[in-house]
Coordinates of C-alpha atoms and ligand atoms in Angstrom, one line a residue:
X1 CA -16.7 -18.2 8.3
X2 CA -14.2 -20.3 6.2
X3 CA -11.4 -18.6 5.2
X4 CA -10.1 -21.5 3.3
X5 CA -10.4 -20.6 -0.6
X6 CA -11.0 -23.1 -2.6
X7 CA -8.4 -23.8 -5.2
X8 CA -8.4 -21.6 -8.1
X9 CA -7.2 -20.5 -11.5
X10 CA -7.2 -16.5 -12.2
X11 CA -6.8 -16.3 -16.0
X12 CA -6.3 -12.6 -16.7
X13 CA -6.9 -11.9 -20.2
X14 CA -4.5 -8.1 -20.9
X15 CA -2.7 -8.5 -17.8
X16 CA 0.2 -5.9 -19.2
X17 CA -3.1 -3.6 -19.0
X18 CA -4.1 -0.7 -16.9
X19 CA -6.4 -2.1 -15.2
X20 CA -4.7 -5.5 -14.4
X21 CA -1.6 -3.8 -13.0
X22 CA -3.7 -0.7 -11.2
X23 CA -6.1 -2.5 -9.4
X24 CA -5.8 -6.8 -10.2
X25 CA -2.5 -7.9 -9.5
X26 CA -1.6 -5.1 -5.6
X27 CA -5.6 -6.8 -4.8
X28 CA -4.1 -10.4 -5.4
X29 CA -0.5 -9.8 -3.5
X30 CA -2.7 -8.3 -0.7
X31 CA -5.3 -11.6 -0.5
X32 CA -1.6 -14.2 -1.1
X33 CA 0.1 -12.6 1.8
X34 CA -3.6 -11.3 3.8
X35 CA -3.2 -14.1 7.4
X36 CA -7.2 -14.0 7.7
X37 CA -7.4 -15.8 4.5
X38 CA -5.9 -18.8 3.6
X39 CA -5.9 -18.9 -0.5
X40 CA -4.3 -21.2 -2.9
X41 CA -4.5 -19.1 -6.2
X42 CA -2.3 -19.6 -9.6
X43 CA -2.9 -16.8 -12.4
X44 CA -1.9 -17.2 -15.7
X45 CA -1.7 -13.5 -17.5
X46 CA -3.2 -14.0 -21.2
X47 CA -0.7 -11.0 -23.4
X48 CA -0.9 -11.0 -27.0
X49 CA 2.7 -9.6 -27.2
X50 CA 5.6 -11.7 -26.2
X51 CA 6.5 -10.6 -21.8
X52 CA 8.4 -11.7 -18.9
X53 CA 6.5 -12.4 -15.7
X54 CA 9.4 -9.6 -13.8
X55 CA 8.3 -7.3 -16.2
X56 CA 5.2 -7.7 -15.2
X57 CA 5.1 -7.3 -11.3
X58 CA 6.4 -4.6 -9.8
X59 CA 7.7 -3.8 -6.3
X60 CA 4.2 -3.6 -5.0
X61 CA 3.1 -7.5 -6.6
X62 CA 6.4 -8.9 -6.8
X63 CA 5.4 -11.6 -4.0
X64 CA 3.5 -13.4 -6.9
X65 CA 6.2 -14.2 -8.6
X66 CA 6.1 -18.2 -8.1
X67 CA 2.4 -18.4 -8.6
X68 CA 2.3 -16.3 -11.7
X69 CA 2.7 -17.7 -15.1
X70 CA 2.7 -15.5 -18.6
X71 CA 1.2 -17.1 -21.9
X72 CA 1.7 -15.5 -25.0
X73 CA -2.0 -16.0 -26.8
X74 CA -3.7 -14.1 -29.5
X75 CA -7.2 -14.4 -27.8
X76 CA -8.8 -13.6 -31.1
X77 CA -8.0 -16.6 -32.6
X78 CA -10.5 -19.6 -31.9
X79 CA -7.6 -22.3 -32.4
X80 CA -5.1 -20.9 -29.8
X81 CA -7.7 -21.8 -27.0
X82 CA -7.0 -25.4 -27.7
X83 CA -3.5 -24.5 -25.4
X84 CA -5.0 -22.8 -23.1
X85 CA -7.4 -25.4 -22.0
X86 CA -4.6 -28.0 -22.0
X87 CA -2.9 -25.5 -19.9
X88 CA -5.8 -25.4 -17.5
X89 CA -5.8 -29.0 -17.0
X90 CA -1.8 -29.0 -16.4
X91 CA -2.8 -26.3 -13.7
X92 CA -5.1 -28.6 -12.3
X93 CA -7.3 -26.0 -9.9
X94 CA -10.7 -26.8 -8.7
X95 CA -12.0 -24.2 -10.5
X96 CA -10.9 -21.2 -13.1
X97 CA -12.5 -17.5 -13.6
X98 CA -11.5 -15.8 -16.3
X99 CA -10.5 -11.9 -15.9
X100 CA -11.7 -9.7 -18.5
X101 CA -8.8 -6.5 -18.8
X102 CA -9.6 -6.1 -22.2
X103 CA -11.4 -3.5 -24.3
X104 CA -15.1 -3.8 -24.2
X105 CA -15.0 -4.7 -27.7
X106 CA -12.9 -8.1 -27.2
X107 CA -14.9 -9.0 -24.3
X108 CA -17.8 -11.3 -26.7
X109 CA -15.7 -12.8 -29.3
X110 CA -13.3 -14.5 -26.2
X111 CA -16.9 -15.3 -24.1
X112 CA -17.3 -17.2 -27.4
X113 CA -14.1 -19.0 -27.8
X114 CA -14.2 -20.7 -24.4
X115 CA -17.7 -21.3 -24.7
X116 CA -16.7 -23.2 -28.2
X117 CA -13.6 -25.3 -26.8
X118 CA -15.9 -26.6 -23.3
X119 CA -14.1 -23.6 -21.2
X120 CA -17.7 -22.6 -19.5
X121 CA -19.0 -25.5 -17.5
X122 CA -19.7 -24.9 -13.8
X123 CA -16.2 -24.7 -12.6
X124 CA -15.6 -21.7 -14.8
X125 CA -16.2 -18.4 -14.0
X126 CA -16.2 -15.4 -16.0
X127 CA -15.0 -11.7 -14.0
X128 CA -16.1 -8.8 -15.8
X129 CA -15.6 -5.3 -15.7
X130 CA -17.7 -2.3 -16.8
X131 CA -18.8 -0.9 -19.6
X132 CA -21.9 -3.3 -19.5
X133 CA -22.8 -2.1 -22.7
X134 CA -23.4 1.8 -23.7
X135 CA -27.0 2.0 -23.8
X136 CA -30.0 -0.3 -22.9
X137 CA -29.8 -2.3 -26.6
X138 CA -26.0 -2.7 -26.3
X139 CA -26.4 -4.0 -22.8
X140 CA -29.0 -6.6 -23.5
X141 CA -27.6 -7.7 -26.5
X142 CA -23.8 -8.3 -24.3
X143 CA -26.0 -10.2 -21.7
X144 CA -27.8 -11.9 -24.1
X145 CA -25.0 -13.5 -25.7
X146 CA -22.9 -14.0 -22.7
X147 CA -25.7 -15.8 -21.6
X148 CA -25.5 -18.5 -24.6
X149 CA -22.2 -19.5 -23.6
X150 CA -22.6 -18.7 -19.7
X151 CA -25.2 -19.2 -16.9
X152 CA -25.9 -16.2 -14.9
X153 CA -24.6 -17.8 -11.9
X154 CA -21.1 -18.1 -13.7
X155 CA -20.9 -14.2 -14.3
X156 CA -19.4 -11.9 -12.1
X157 CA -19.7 -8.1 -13.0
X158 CA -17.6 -6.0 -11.0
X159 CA -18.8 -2.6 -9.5
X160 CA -16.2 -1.8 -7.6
X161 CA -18.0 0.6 -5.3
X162 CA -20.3 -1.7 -4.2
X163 CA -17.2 -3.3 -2.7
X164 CA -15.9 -0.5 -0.8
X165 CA -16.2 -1.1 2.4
X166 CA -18.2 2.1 3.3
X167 CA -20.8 1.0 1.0
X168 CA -21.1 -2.7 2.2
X169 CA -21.8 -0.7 5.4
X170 CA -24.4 1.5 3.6
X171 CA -27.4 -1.5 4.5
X172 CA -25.9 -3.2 7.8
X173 CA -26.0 0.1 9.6
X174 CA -29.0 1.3 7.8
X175 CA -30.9 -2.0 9.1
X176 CA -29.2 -2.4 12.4
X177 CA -30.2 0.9 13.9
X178 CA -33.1 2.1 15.7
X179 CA -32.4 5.6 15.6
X180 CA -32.5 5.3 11.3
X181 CA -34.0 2.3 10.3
X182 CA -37.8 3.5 11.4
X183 CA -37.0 7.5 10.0
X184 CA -35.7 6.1 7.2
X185 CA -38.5 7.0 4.5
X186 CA -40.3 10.0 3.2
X187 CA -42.5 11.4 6.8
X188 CA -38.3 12.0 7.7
X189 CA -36.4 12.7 4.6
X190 CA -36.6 15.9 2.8
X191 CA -34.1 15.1 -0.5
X192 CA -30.9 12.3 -0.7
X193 CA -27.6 13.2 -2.9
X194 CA -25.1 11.5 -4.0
X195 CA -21.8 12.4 -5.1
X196 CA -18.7 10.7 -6.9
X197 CA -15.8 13.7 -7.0
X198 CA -12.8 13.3 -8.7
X199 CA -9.9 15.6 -8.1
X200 CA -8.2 13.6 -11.3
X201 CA -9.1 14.3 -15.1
X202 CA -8.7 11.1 -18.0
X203 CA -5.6 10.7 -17.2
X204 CA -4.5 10.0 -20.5
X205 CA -7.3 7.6 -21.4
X206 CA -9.0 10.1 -23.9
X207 CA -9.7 7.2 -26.5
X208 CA -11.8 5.4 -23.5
X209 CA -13.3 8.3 -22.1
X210 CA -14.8 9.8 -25.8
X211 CA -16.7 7.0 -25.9
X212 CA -17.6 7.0 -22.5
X213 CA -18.6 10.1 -20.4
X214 CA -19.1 10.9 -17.1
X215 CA -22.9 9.1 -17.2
X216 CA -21.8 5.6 -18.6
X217 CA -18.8 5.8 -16.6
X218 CA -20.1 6.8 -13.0
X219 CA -24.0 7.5 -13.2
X220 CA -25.0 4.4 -14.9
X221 CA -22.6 2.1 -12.2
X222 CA -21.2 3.4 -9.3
X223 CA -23.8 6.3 -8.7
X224 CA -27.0 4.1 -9.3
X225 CA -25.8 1.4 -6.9
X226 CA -25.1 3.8 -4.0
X227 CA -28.7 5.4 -4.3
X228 CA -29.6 1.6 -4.7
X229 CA -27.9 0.6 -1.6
X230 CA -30.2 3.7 0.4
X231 CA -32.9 3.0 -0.4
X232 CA -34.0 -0.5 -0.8
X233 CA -35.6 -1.7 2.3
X234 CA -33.3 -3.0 4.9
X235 CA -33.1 -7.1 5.0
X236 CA -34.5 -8.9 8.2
X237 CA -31.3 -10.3 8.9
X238 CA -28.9 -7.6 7.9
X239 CA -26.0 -10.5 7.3
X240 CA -28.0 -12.4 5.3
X241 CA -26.5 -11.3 2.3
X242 CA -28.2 -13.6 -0.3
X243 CA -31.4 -10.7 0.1
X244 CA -29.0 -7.6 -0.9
X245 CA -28.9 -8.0 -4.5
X246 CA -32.7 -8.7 -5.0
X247 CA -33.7 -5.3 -2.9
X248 CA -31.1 -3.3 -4.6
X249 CA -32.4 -4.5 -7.5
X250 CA -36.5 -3.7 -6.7
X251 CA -34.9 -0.2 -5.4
X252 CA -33.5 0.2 -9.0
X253 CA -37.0 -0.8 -10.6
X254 CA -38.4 2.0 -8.7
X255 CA -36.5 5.3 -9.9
X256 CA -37.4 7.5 -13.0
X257 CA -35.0 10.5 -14.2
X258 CA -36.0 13.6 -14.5
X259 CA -35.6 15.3 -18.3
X260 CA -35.3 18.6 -16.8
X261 CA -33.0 18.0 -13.9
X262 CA -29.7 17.4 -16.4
X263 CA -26.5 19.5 -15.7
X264 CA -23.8 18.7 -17.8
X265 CA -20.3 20.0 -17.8
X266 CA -16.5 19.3 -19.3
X267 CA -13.7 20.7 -17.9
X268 CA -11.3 23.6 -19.5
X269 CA -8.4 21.8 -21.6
X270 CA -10.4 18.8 -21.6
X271 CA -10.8 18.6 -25.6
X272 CA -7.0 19.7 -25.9
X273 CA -6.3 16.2 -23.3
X274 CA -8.3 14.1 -25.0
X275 CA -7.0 15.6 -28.4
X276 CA -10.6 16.1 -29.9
X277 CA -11.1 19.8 -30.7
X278 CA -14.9 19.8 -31.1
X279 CA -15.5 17.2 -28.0
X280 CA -18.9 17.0 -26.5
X281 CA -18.1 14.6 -24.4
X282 CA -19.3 15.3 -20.5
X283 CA -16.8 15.3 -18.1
X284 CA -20.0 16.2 -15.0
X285 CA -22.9 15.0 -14.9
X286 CA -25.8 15.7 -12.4
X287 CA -29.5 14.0 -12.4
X288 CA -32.4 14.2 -10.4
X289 CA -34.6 10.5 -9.6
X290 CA -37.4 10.3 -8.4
X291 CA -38.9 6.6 -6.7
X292 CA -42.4 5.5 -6.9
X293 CA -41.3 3.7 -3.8
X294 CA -44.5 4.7 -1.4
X295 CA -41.8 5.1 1.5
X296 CA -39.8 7.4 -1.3
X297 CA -42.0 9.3 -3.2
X298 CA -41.7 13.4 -3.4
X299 CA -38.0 12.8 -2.0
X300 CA -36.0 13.7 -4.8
X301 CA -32.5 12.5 -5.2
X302 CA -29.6 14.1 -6.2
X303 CA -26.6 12.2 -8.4
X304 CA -23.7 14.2 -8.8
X305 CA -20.4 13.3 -10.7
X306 CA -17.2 14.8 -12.0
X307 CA -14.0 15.0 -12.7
X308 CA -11.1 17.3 -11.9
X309 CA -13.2 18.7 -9.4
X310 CA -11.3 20.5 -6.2
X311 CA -11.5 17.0 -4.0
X312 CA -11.7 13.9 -3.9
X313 CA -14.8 12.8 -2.4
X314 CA -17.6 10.7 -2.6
X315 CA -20.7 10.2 -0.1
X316 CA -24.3 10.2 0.7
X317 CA -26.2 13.1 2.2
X318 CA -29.4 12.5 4.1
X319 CA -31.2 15.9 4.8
X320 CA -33.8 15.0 7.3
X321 CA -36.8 17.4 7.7
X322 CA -37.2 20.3 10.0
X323 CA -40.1 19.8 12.1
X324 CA -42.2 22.4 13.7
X325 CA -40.2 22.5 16.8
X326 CA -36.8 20.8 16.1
X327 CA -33.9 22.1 13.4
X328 CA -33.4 19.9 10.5
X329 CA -30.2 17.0 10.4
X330 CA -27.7 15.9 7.6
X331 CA -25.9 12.9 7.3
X332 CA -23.4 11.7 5.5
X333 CA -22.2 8.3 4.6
X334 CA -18.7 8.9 3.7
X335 CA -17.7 6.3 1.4
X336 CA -14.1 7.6 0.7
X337 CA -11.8 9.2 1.9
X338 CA -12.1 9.3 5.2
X339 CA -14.5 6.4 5.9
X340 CA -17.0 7.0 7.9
X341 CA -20.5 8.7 8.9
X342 CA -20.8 11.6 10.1
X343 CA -24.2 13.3 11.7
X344 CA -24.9 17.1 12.4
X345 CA -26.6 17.8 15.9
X346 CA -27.4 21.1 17.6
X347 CA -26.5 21.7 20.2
X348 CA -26.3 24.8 23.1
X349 CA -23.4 26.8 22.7
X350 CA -22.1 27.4 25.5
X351 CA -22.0 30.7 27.1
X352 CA -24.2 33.2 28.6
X353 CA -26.5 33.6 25.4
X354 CA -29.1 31.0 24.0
X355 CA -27.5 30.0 21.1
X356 CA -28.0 26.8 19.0
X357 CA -24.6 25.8 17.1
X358 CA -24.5 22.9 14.9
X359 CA -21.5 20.3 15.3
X360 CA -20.6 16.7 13.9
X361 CA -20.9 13.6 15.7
X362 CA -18.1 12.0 13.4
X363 CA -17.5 8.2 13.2
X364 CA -14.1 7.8 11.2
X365 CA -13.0 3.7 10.6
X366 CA -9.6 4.6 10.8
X367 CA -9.7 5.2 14.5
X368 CA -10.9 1.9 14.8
X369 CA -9.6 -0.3 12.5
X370 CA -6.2 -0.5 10.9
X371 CA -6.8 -1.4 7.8
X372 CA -9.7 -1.4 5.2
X373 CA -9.3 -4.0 2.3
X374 CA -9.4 -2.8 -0.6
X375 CA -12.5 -3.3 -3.0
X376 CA -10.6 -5.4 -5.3
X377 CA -9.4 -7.6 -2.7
X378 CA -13.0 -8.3 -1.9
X379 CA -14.4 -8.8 -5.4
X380 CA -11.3 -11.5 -6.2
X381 CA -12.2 -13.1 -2.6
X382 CA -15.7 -13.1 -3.4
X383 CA -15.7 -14.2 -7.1
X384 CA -13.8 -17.0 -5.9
X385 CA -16.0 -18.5 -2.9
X386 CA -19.1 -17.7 -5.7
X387 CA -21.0 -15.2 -3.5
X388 CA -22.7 -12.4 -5.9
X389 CA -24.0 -10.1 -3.8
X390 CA -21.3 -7.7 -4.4
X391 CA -21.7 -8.0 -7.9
X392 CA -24.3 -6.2 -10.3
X393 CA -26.5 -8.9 -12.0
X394 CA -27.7 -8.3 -15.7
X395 CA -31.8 -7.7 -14.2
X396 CA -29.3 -4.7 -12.0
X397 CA -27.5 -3.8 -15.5
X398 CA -31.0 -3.9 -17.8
X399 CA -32.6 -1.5 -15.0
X400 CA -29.9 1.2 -14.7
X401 CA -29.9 1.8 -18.6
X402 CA -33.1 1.6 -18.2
X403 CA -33.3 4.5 -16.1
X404 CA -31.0 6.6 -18.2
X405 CA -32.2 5.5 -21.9
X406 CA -34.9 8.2 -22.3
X407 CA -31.8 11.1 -21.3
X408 CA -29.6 9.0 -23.8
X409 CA -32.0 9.7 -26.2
X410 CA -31.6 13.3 -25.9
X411 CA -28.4 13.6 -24.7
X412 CA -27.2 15.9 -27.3
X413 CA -29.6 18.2 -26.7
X414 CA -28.3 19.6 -23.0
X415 CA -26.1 22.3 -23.2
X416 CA -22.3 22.0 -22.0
X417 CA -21.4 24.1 -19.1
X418 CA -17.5 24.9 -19.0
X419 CA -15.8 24.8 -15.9
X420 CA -12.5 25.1 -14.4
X421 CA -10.8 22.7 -13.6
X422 CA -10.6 23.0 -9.6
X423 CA -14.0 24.1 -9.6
X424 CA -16.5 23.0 -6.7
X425 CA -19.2 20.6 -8.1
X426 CA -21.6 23.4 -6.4
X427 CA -20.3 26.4 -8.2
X428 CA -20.4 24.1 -12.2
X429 CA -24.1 23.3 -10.5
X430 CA -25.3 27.1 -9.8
X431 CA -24.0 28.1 -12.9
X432 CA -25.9 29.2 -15.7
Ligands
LIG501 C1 -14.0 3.7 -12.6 C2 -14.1 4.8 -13.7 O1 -15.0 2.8 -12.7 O2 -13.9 4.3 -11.3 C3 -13.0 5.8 -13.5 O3 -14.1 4.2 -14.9 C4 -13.0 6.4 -12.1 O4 -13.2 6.9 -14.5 C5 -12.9 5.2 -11.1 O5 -11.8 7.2 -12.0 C6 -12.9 5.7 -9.7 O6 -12.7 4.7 -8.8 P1 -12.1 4.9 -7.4 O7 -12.2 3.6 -6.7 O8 -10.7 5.5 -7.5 O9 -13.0 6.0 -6.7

């Protein structure tokens, strides 16, 4: 494998954001100071507001200091791109990707300026991150015209949870197993779910979230990837990476939503938090899919997602079927916390009576491995060596809103269950 990374220029366009100093700039002090990778990175934060690089960094990214530069830019203005480029060309890196910690609404008009001053030939690369639109003609229209100014090869759109290791896992272990690989279809499987728990509310980002929801934020991403990544059919080689993207994609082309499977929910205080009284806004979502797959069809499968919820926890539950003589198994992909898979056996329990008991065989990566990088570690290591498979590509993007449009359409029309915050996602569920 070459751990050499080719030279590189990380423009990060609102690095005094959220996102920049949550998840961008820990990931890049990780990847500087990782010894498996050798990495010769410069990043120049883009802040319309006058900053200091120590203001910047914190305890955590501090070690960036002397590869970290600050330019004070008003990335709405066409003519202050003439500086950055110069800049650029002082920096003198093989190749730049641009970093996208913006709000969604900036993203097109700075696509455009760097597309207008020569900033998009093949050595530039754009990062993005989520929303990908907010319905199916808002997506195509964003891909459309990033596509004037971009090839699709250039265009990086992070999904974070593809990333996580866990779900990386989801097709190597899926393909590399006898004991699942020939089970794994509808003779075997009686119904998939897949949750995304949060134990945390908006956290302050009410302006964000009102225009979001829990099934643009999670559903139409995270959640469809992960049934994406479980179904499509396993690759030959299971390293052979270049095939992921293309399977998840025909898995993707496969699923329909059902209308009458919708539960929707916002947490108590929510409207208060987000400091609109008469909010609608969904703070849970669950949906049931159905796949015309051959080896999926009649397995229906679950998508739950909230937040404030009473854990933290996301992960994949397989029920396999009872057959006439044997009991029925679960198991669960545990994509976080806790990484792992876990399977429930029966087993005797011992004694003098003939009991079955049912126990997990649990596989848990942090026995095994000290440390898990984290999924933005990956996606910046990744976006720089130009591999895409753990990114979602716009035919991915068009066939996710696909799948949701017709409940967009009546979206209004579910009722709003209440719930505590606390609650279990089963209890907001069983509800009426
Ligand atoms: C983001 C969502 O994509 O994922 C957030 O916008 C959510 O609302 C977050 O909290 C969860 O990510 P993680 O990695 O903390 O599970």
């Amino acid at each position: 494998m070459n751990n050499e990374l080719s030279a590189t220029t990380l423009v990060i366009f609102g690095v005094t954001g959220d996102l920049s100093r949550r998840y961008l700039l820990p990931a890049l002090s990780e990847i500087c100071q990782s010894s498996e990778i050798r990495a010769e990175l410069k990043i120049l934060g883009v802040s319309r507001r006058e900053v200091a690089v120590l203001d910047i960094l914190d305890d955590k990214t501090r070690s960036l200091d002397e590869q970290f530069q600050v330019m004070q830019m008003d990335y709405q203005q066409p003519q202050e791109y003439q500086e950055l480029s110069e800049k650029l060309t002082q920096l003198g890196s093989a190749q730049t990707i641009f970093y996208f910690a913006v709000p969604p609404e900036a993203v097109l008009p700075i696509v455009n300026n760097l597309g207008a001053i020569g900033l998009n030939t093949a050595q530039h690369k754009l990062l993005m991150e989520k929303p990908f639109g907010t319905d199916m003609a808002s997506a195509r229209t964003l891909i459309e015209e990033t596509g004037r100014q971009f090839k699709e090869d250039q265009i990086f759109r992070i999904d974070h949870y593809l990333a996580k290791e866990m779900a990386q896992n989801i097709a190597v272990f899926l393909g590399s197993n006898v004991l699942f690989r020939d089970v794994w279809n509808n003779r075997f499987i009686e119904k998939i779910e897949v949750a995304v728990e949060e134990q945390i509310g908006i956290e302050g980002r009410g302006k964000f979230y009102e225009q979001t929801g829990a099934l643009r934020d999670i559903v139409q991403s995270h959640l469809l990837q992960l049934a994406a990544l479980t179904l499509m059919e396993p690759c030959p080689d299971v390293f052979d990476m270049s095939e992921v993207r293309p399977r998840r994609l025909a898995a993707l082309r496969q699923l329909k939503a059902d209308p009458a499977s919708v539960v929707k929910g916002q947490y108590d205080g929510y409207k208060e938090e987000a400091g609109v009284p008469d909010s609608a806004v969904e703070t849970f979502a669950a949906v049931t899919l159905t796949s015309a797959d051959p080896n999926w069809q009649g397995v229906p499968i679950r998508l739950i997602t909230g937040k404030n919820l009473d854990k933290r926890l996301t992960e994949i539950r397989v029920y396999f079927k009872k057959s006439q003589s044997a009991q029925a198994n679960l198991l669960r992909l545990r994509v976080q916390p806790k990484e792992g898979i876990e399977l429930e056996l029966w087993v005797k329990k011992p004694g003098y009576e003939q009991d079955l008991q049912k126990l997990p065989l649990d596989f848990n990566y942090q026995q095994y491995f000290d440390r898990l990088p984290d999924a933005y570690e990956q996606v910046i290591v990744d976006a720089v060596r130009g591999r895409a498979n753990l990114f979602a590509s716009s035919e991915e993007v068009l066939a996710s809103w696909e799948i949701l449009q017709p409940l967009l359409d009546r979206w209004q029309d579910y009722p709003l269950k209440i719930y505590k915050s606390g609650d279990l996602a089963e209890t907001i569920l069983a509800a009426q």
